[in-house]
C-alpha cells in the first residue's frame, strides 16, 4: 500500500501563528498611538514658533501686537489641522497658546510669552503642559 502525504499546515500550527500575530499587535498598537501623539505635539510646537514669527512680522508693519484672527487676516499664517490657538496681545508683547485636543496622552498645549509681562528667564521660551 502506498501512503499519501498531505501538504499544508495543521490547525495547531495555524493557531500558534495567529496567537503570535496577536501578541505582536498588542505590543505595536500602543507604540503607534504614542508616535501619533508625538507628531501632533510637534505640530503644536511648530505652529507656535510660526505664530511667534507672524506676530513679529505684524508688529514690524503695525507697531502693535495683534490677536490670532488679526494676524491670520493680514498674513498667510494658518494653524495645522486639529490645532487651535489664542493670542493675548499687550502693549509691549503678547502671550500665545496653541493646543491640540486630539492628543490622548501627555502634553496637549504649548504657550509662550514675549515682551512685557514675561517672567525673567522665560521671555520667548516655549513651555508645554
Short mmCIF file of C-alpha atoms in Angstrom, two decimals:
data_model
loop_
_atom_site.label_atom_id
_atom_site.label_comp_id
_atom_site.label_asym_id
_atom_site.label_seq_id
_atom_site.Cartn_x
_atom_site.Cartn_y
_atom_site.Cartn_z
CA UNK A 1 0.00 0.00 0.00
CA UNK A 2 1.08 3.45 -0.81
CA UNK A 3 0.78 6.11 1.92
CA UNK A 4 -0.45 9.51 0.79
CA UNK A 5 1.35 12.54 2.19
CA UNK A 6 -0.66 15.64 2.78
CA UNK A 7 0.95 19.00 2.38
CA UNK A 8 -0.16 22.09 4.27
CA UNK A 9 -0.40 23.37 7.82
CA UNK A 10 -2.15 21.71 10.72
CA UNK A 11 -4.77 23.51 12.77
CA UNK A 12 -2.37 23.77 15.72
CA UNK A 13 0.31 25.44 13.58
CA UNK A 14 -2.20 27.97 12.26
CA UNK A 15 -3.45 28.75 15.77
CA UNK A 16 0.09 29.32 17.00
CA UNK A 17 0.74 31.78 14.16
CA UNK A 18 -2.49 33.67 14.93
CA UNK A 19 -1.57 33.90 18.63
CA UNK A 20 1.91 35.21 17.80
CA UNK A 21 0.47 37.86 15.46
CA UNK A 22 -2.00 38.87 18.19
CA UNK A 23 0.79 39.28 20.72
CA UNK A 24 2.82 41.40 18.31
CA UNK A 25 -0.23 43.58 17.57
CA UNK A 26 -0.86 44.23 21.28
CA UNK A 27 2.73 45.44 21.59
CA UNK A 28 2.76 47.58 18.43
CA UNK A 29 -0.59 49.39 18.64
CA UNK A 30 0.12 51.42 21.82
CA UNK A 31 3.53 52.41 20.47
CA UNK A 32 1.88 53.58 17.26
CA UNK A 33 -0.62 55.70 19.20
CA UNK A 34 2.23 57.26 21.16
CA UNK A 35 4.02 58.08 17.91
CA UNK A 36 0.90 59.82 16.56
CA UNK A 37 0.65 61.91 19.74
CA UNK A 38 4.31 62.91 19.44
CA UNK A 39 3.73 64.04 15.85
CA UNK A 40 0.69 66.09 16.90
CA UNK A 41 2.70 67.70 19.69
CA UNK A 42 5.46 68.55 17.21
CA UNK A 43 2.85 70.31 15.05
CA UNK A 44 1.72 72.30 18.12
CA UNK A 45 5.30 73.47 18.78
CA UNK A 46 5.84 74.26 15.11
CA UNK A 47 2.62 76.28 14.90
CA UNK A 48 3.60 78.23 18.00
CA UNK A 49 7.03 79.07 16.56
CA UNK A 50 5.41 80.16 13.28
CA UNK A 51 2.85 82.21 15.20
CA UNK A 52 5.67 84.00 17.04
CA UNK A 53 7.24 84.86 13.68
CA UNK A 54 3.90 86.06 12.29
CA UNK A 55 3.35 88.25 15.38
CA UNK A 56 6.77 89.85 14.97
CA UNK A 57 6.08 90.49 11.28
CA UNK A 58 2.74 92.06 12.23
CA UNK A 59 4.50 94.21 14.84
CA UNK A 60 7.09 95.33 12.28
CA UNK A 61 4.31 96.52 9.97
CA UNK A 62 1.87 97.97 12.52
CA UNK A 63 3.92 98.80 15.65
CA UNK A 64 1.48 96.81 17.77
CA UNK A 65 0.79 93.18 18.58
CA UNK A 66 -2.46 91.57 17.45
CA UNK A 67 -4.89 88.76 18.12
CA UNK A 68 -4.65 85.49 16.21
CA UNK A 69 -7.56 86.48 13.93
CA UNK A 70 -5.87 89.79 13.03
CA UNK A 71 -2.57 88.06 12.25
CA UNK A 72 -4.33 85.49 10.06
CA UNK A 73 -6.25 88.24 8.25
CA UNK A 74 -3.10 90.01 7.04
CA UNK A 75 -0.76 87.04 6.53
CA UNK A 76 -0.84 83.52 5.19
CA UNK A 77 -0.41 82.03 8.66
CA UNK A 78 -2.77 79.15 9.47
CA UNK A 79 -2.74 76.56 12.21
CA UNK A 80 -2.21 72.90 11.37
CA UNK A 81 -5.22 70.63 11.18
CA UNK A 82 -6.50 69.81 14.66
CA UNK A 83 -4.65 72.66 16.37
CA UNK A 84 -6.32 75.68 17.95
CA UNK A 85 -4.72 78.81 19.30
CA UNK A 86 -5.14 82.09 21.09
CA UNK A 87 -3.07 85.25 21.29
CA UNK A 88 -3.44 87.82 24.03
CA UNK A 89 -1.73 90.99 22.77
CA UNK A 90 -0.23 93.52 25.15
CA UNK A 91 1.32 96.94 24.79
CA UNK A 92 4.87 95.62 24.62
CA UNK A 93 4.41 91.92 23.96
CA UNK A 94 1.99 89.02 23.67
CA UNK A 95 1.11 85.64 25.13
CA UNK A 96 0.27 82.88 22.65
CA UNK A 97 -1.06 79.39 23.25
CA UNK A 98 -1.54 76.55 20.76
CA UNK A 99 -3.22 73.28 21.72
CA UNK A 100 -4.49 70.05 20.18
CA UNK A 101 -7.39 68.31 21.92
CA UNK A 102 -6.88 65.13 19.86
CA UNK A 103 -3.70 64.25 21.78
CA UNK A 104 -4.68 61.36 24.02
CA UNK A 105 -1.64 61.13 26.31
CA UNK A 106 0.92 63.52 27.73
CA UNK A 107 1.22 67.20 26.90
CA UNK A 108 -1.58 68.85 24.91
CA UNK A 109 -0.62 72.53 24.65
CA UNK A 110 2.30 74.93 24.47
CA UNK A 111 2.49 78.62 25.43
CA UNK A 112 4.95 81.43 25.02
CA UNK A 113 5.15 84.95 26.44
CA UNK A 114 7.10 87.54 24.52
CA UNK A 115 7.92 91.02 25.67
CA UNK A 116 6.19 92.81 28.52
CA UNK A 117 4.85 90.67 31.30
CA UNK A 118 7.13 87.72 30.77
CA UNK A 119 8.84 86.44 33.91
CA UNK A 120 12.63 86.68 33.90
CA UNK A 121 14.23 83.80 32.04
CA UNK A 122 11.14 82.68 30.12
CA UNK A 123 10.76 85.54 27.64
CA UNK A 124 10.27 83.80 24.29
CA UNK A 125 10.69 80.30 25.77
CA UNK A 126 8.06 77.78 24.70
CA UNK A 127 6.57 75.96 27.70
CA UNK A 128 4.40 72.88 27.17
CA UNK A 129 1.91 71.41 29.59
#
